[in-house]
Short mmCIF file of C-alpha atoms and ligand atoms in Angstrom, two decimals:
data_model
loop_
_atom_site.label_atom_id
_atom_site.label_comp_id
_atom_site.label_asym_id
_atom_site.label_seq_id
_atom_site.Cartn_x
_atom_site.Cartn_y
_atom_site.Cartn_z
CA UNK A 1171 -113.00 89.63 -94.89
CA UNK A 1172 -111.68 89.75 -98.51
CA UNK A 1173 -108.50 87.49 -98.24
CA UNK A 1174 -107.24 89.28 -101.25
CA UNK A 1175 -107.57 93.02 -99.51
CA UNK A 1176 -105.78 94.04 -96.90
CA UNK A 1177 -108.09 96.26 -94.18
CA UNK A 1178 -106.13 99.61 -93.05
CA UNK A 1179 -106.40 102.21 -90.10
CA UNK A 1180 -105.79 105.32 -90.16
CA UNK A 1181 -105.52 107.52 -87.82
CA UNK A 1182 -104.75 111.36 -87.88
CA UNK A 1183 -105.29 113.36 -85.14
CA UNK A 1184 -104.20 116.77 -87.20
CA UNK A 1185 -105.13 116.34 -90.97
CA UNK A 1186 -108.62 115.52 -92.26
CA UNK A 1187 -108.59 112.05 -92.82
CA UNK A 1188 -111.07 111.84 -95.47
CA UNK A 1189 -109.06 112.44 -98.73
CA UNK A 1190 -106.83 109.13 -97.65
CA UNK A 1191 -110.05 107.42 -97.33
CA UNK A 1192 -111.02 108.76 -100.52
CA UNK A 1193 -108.29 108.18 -102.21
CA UNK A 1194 -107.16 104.42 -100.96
CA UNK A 1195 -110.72 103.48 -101.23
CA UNK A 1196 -110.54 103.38 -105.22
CA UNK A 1197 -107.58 100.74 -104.93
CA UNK A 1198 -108.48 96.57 -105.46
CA UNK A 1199 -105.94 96.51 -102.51
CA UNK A 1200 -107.70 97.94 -99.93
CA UNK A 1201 -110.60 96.11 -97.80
CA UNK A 1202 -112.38 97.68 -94.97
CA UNK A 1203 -110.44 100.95 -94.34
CA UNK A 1204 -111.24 102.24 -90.22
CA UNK A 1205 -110.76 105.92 -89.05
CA UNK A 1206 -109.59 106.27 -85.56
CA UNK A 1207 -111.50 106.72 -83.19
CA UNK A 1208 -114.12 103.74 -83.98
CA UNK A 1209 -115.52 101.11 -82.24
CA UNK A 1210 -115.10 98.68 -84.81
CA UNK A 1211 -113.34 95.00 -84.25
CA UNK A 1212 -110.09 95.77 -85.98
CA UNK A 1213 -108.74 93.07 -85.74
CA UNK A 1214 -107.92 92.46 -89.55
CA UNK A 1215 -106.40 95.54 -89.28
CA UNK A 1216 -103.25 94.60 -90.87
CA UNK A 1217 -101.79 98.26 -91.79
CA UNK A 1218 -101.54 101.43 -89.71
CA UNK A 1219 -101.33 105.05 -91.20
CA UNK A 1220 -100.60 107.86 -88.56
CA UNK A 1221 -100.37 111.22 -88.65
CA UNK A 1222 -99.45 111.79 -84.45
CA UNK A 1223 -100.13 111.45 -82.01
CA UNK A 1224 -101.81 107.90 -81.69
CA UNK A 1225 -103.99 107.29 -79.12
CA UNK A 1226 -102.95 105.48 -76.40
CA UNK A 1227 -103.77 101.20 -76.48
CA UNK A 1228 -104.70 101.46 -80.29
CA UNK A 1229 -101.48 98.61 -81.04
CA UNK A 1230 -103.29 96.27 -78.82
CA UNK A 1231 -106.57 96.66 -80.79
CA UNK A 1232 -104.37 95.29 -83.84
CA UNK A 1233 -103.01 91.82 -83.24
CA UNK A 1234 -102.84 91.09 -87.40
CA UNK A 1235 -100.47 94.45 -87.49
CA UNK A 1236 -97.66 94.30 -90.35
CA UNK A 1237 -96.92 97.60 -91.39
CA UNK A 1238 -96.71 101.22 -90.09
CA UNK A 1239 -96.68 104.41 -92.04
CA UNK A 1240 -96.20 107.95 -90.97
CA UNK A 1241 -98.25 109.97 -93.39
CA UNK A 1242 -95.78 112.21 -93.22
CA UNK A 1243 -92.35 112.61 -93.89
CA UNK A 1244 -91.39 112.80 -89.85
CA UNK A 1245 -91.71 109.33 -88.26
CA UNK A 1246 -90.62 111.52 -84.90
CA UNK A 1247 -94.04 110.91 -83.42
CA UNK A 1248 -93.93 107.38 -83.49
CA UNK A 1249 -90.07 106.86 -82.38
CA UNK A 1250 -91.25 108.32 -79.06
CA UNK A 1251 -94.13 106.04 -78.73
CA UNK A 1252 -93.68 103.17 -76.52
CA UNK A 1253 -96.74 101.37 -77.85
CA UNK A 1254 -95.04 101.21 -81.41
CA UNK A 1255 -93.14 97.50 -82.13
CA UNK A 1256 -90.12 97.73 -82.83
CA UNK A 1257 -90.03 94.43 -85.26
CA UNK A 1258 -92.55 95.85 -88.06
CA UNK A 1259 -91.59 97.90 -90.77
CA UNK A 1260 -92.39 101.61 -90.31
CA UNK A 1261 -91.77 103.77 -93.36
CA UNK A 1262 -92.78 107.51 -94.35
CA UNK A 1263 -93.10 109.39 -97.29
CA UNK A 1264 -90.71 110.51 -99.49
CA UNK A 1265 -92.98 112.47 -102.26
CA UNK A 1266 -91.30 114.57 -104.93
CA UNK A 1267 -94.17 117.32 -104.41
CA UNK A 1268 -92.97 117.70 -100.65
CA UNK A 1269 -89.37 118.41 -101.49
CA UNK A 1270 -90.82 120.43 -104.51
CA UNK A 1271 -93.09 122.25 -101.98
CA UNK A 1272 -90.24 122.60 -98.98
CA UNK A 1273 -87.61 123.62 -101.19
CA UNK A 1274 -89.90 126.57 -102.75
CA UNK A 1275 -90.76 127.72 -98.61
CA UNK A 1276 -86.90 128.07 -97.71
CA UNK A 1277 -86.21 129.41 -101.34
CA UNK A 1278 -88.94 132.30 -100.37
CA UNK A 1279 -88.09 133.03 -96.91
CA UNK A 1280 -83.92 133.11 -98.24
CA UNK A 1281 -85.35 135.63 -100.83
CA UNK A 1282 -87.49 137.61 -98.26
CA UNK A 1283 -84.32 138.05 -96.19
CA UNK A 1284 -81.60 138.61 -99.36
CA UNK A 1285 -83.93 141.55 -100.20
CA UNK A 1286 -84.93 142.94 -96.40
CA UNK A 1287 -88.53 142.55 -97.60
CA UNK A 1288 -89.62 143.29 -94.41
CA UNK A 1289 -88.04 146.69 -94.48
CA UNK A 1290 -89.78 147.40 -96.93
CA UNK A 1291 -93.10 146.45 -96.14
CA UNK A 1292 -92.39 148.86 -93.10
CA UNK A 1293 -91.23 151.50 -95.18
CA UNK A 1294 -94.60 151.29 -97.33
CA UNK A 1295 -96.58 152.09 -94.61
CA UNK A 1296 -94.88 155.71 -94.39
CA UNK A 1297 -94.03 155.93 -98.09
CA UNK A 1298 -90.50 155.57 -97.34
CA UNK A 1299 -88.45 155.30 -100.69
CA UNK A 1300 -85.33 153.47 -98.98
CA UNK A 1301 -82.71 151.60 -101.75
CA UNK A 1302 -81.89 148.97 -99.27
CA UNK A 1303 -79.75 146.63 -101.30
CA UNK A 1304 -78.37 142.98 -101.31
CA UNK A 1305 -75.25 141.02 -100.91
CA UNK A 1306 -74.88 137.30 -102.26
CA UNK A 1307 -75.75 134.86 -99.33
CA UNK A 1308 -73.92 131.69 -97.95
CA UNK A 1309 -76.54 129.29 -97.16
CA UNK A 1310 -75.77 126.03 -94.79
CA UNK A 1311 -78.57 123.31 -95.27
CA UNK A 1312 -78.49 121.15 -91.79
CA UNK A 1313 -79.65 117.52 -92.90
CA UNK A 1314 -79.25 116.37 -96.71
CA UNK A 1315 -82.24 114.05 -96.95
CA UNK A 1316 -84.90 113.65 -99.26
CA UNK A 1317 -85.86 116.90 -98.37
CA UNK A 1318 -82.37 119.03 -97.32
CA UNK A 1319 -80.63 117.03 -100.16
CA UNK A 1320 -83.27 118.77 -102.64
CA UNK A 1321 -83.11 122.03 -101.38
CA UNK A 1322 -79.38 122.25 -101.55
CA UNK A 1323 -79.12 121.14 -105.45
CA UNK A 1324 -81.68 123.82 -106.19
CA UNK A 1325 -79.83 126.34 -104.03
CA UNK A 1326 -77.04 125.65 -105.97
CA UNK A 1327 -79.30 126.25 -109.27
CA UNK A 1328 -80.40 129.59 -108.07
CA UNK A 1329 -76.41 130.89 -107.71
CA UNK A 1330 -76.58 130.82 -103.87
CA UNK A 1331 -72.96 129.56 -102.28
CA UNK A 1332 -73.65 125.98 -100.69
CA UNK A 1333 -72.75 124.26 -97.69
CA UNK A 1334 -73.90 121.08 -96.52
CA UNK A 1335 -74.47 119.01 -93.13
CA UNK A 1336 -74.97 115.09 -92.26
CA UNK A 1337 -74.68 112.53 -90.39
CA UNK A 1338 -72.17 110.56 -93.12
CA UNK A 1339 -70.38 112.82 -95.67
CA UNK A 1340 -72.54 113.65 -98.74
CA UNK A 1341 -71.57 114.42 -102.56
CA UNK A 1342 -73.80 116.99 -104.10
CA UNK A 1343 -72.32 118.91 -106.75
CA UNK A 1344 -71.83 122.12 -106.00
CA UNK A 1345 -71.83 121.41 -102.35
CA UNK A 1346 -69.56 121.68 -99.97
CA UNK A 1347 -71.12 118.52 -97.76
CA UNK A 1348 -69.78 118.37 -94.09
CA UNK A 1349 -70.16 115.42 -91.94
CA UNK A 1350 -71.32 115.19 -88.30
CA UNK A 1351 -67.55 115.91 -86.87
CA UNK A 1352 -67.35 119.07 -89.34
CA UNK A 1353 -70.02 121.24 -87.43
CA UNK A 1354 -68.05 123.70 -86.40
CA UNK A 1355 -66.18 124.60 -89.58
CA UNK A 1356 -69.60 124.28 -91.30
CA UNK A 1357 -71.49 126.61 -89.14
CA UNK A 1358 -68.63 129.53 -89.55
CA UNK A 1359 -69.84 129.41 -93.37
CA UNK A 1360 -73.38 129.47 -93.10
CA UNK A 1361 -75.08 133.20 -93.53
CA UNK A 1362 -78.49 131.56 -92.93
CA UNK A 1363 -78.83 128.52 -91.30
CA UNK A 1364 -81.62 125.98 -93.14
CA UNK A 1365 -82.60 123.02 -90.62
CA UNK A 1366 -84.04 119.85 -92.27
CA UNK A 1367 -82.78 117.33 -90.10
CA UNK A 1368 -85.14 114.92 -88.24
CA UNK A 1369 -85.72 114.87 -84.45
CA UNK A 1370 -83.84 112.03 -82.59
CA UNK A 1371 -82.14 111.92 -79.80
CA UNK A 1372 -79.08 113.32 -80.92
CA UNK A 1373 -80.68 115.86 -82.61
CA UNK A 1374 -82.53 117.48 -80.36
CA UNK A 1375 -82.32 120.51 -78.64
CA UNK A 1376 -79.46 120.91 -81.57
CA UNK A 1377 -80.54 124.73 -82.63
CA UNK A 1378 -78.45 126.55 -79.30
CA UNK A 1379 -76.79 128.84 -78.34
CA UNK A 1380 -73.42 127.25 -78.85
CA UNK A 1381 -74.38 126.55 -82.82
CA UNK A 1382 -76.15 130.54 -82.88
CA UNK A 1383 -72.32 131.86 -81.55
CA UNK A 1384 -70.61 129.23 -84.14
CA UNK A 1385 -72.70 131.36 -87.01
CA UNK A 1386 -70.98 134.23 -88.51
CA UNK A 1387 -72.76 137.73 -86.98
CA UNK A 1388 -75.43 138.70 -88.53
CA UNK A 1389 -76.50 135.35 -89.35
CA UNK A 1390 -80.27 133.99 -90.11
CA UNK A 1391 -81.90 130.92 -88.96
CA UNK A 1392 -84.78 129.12 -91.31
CA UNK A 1393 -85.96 126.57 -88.88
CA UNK A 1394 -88.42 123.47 -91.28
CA UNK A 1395 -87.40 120.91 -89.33
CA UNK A 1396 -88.92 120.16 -85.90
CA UNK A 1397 -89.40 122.45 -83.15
CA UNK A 1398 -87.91 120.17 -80.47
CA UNK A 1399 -84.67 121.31 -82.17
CA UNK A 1400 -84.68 124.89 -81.45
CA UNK A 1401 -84.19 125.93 -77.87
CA UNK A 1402 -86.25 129.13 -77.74
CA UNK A 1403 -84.82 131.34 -75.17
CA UNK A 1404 -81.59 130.80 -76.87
CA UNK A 1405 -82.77 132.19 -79.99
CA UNK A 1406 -84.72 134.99 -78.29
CA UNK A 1407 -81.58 136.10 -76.84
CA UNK A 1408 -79.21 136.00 -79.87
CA UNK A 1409 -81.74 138.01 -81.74
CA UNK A 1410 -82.11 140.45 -78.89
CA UNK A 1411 -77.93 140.54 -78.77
CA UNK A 1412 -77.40 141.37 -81.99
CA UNK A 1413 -75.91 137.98 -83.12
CA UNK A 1414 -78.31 136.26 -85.75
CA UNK A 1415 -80.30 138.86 -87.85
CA UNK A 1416 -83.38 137.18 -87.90
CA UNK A 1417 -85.50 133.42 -87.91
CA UNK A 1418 -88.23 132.50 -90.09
CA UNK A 1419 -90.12 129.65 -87.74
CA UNK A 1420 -92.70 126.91 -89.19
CA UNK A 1421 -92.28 124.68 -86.42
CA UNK A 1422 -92.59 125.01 -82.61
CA UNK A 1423 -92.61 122.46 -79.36
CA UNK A 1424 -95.74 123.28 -78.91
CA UNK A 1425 -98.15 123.40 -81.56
CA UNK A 1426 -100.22 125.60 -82.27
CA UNK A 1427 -97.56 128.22 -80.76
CA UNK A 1428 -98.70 129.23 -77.41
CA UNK A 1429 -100.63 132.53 -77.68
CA UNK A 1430 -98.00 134.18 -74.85
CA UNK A 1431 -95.41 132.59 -76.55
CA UNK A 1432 -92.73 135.78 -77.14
CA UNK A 1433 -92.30 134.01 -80.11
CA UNK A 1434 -95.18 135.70 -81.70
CA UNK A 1435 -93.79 139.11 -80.87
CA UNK A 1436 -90.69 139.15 -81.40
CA UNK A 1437 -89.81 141.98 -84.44
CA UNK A 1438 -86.85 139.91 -86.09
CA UNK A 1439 -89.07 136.35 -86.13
CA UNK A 1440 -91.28 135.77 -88.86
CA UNK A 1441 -93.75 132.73 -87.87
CA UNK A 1442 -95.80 130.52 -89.97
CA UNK A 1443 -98.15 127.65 -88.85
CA UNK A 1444 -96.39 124.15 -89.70
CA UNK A 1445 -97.22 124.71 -93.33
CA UNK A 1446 -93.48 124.63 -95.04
CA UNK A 1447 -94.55 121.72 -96.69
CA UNK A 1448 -97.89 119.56 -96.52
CA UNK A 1449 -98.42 115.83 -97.70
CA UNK A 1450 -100.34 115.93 -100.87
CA UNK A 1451 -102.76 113.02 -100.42
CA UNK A 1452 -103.02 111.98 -104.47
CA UNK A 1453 -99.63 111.46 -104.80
CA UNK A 1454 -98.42 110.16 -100.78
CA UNK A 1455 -101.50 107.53 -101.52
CA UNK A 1456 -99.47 106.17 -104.78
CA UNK A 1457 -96.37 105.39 -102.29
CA UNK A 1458 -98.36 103.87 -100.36
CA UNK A 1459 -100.19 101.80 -102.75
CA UNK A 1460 -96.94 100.80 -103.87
CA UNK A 1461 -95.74 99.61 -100.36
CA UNK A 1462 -99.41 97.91 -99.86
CA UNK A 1463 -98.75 95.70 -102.76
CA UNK A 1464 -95.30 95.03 -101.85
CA UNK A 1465 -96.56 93.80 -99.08
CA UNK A 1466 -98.92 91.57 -99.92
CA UNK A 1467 -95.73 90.17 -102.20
CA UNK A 1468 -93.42 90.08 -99.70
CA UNK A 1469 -90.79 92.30 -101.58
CA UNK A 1470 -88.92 95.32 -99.16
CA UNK A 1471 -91.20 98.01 -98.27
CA UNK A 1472 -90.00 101.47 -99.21
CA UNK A 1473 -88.73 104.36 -97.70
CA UNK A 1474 -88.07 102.20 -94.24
CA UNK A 1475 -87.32 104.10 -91.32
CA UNK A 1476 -83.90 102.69 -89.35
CA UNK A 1477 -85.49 102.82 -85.67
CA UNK A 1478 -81.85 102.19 -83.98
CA UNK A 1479 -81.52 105.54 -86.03
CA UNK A 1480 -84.74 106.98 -85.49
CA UNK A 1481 -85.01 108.40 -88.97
P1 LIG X 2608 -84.30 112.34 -94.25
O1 LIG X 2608 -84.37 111.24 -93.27
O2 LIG X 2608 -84.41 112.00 -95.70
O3 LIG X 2608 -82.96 113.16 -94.06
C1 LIG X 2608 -82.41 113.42 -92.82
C2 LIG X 2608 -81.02 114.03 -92.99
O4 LIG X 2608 -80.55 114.44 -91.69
C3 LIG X 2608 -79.99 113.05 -93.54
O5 LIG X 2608 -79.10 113.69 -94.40
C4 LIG X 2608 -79.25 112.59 -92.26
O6 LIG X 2608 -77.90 112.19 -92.46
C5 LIG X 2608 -79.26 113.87 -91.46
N1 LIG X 2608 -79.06 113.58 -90.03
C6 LIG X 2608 -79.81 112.79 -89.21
N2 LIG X 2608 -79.28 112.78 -87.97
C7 LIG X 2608 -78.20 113.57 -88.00
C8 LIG X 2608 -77.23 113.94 -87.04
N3 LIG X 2608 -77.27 113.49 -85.78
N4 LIG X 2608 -76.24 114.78 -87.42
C9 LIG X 2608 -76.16 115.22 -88.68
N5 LIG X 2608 -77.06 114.90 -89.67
C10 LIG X 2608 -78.05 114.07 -89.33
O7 LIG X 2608 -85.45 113.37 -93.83
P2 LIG X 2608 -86.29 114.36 -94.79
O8 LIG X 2608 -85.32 115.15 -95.57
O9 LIG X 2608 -87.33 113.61 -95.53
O10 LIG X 2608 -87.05 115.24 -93.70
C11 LIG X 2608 -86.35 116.00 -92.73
C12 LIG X 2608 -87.31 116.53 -91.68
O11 LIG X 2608 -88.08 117.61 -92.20
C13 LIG X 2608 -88.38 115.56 -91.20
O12 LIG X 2608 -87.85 114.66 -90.24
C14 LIG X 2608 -89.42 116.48 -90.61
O13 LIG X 2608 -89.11 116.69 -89.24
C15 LIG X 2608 -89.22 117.79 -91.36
N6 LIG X 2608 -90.38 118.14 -92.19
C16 LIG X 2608 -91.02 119.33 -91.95
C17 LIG X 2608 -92.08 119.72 -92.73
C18 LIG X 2608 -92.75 121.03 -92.53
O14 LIG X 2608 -93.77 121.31 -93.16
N7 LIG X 2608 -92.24 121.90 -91.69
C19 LIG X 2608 -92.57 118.89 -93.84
C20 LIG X 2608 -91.82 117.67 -94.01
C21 LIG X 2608 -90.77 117.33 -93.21
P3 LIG X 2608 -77.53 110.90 -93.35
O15 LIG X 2608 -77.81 111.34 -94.77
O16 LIG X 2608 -76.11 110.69 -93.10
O17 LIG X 2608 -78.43 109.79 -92.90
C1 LIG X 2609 -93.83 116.09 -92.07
C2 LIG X 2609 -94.42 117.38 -91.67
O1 LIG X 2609 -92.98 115.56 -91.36
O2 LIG X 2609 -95.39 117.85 -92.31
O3 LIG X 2609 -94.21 115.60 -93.16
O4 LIG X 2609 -93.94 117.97 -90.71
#
């Protein structure tokens, strides 16, 4: 081994792994970089990029570990995983092009329901010429992140009426930032309901049908997030009431969405496939570049994940 490079793993069970390869493989950093699954000794292994789930036993194949990324920005699938140490840094990425990317997803599925473009799609397909028109739209952005945090200052840009929700209280101008103990009075404002917080313990399960009957009628529900935060019967059966107008759903609890799922069926849900936002390799592999050499210098890695937090 290269004393100077440092050898990497990556595993990703979901995304093709061979643009990080690519991509890492060009840096004077990098040594021997091993794809999971292999047969190889890693035990110079000395970083760790996942994109979940990891295979079971691979942290004992890795006794030189001293770093962990999530290659994306969710770190959810390794805060449930025993196997992961708890005294190495694990960080994720925080990418301009994701919020970029997530931000444009909500801002089209807000614009597909300010303008009841489904309705009209319908009415095409009998050559219905129905003037349905718009109102302006209060729009409550759960979570205020990297991600959440973006969307809402852009919301704000685009003339939409802003609320915001966190764990500690936020200053975004033009936002009218709630903290955790404000739910209530933040979910009587929100028209459509944006979730972009993370999956944790506290978190989960938090999309139910208490927080559908604290949303003024009519309401819609833009789930980005996680799907272990939505409790799907609950939203089936505020739709079917009457209460919340409508969901548009990227992510699920299980994924790929069942293919019985009533999910799929249901005339007021709009589904995509976990595609809100994607990691772009070119620019995720400069962050972590960036945290390699760090690193190897001993400064702070960046964009740290607080596991007592789990975000
Ligand atoms: P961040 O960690 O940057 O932001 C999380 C936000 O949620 C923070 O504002 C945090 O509050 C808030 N929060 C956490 N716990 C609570 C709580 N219990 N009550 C209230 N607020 C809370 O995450 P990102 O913005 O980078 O990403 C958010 C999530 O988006 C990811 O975890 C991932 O699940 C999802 N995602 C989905 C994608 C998709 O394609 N569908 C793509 C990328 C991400 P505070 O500021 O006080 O810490
Ligand atoms: C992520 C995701 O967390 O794509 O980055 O869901």
């Amino acid at each position: 081994m290269d004393q100077q490079k440092v050898d990497i793993l990556i595993s990703s069970s979901v995304w093709d792994p061979k643009p990080w390869v690519e991509g890492l493989s060009k840096s004077d950093l990098v040594g021997e970089i091993h794809v999971w699954p292999t047969k190889a000794d890693l035990t110079n292994v000395e970083v760790l990029f996942v994109w979940k789930p990891l295979a079971e036993r691979v942290i004992d194949l890795l006794p030189n570990l001293k770093w962990i990324s999530s290659l994306g920005a969710g770190v959810d699938h390794l805060m449930i995983d025993a196997q992961i140490p708890s005294d190495l840094p694990i960080t994720r990425i925080v990418d301009p092009f994701l919020a970029r990317d997530m931000t444009n997803y909500v801002v089209m599925g807000l614009m597909m329901h300010q303008r009841s473009m489904l309705s009209h799609l319908e009415n095409q397909k009998s050559n219905t010429w129905e003037r349905i028109t718009y109102q302006s739209l209060k729009v409550g952005v759960m979570g205020l992140g990297a991600l959440g945090g973006h969307l809402a200052e852009k919301l704000v840009d685009l003339g939409f009426e802003v609320f915001g929700f966190s764990r500690t209280l936020k200053e975004i101008e033009g936002v009218k930032c709630f903290e955790a103990s404000g739910i209530k009075d933040f979910l009587g404002q929100a028209e459509v309901l944006v979730n972009l917080l993370p999956v944790t313990p506290q978190t989960t399960d938090i999309l139910n049908k208490e927080v559908f009957e604290g949303l003024p009628k009519g309401a819609y529900l833009i789930n980005v997030a996680r799907g272990n935060h939505l409790v799907e019967q609950d939203l089936i059966d505020s739709l079917d009431q009457g209460h919340l107008s409508g969901a548009l759903l990227d992510v699920f609890r299980t994924e790929p969405l069942p293919s019985d799922s009533a999910l799929w069926r249901h005339p007021k849900v709009i589904i995509t496939p976990h595609v809100a936002s994607v990691t772009t390799p070119k620019s995720a592999i400069e962050l972590l570049l960036n945290n390699l050499s760090r690193l190897k210098t001993g400064e702070d890695l960046l964009h740290t994940v607080n596991i007592n937090q789990g975000y």
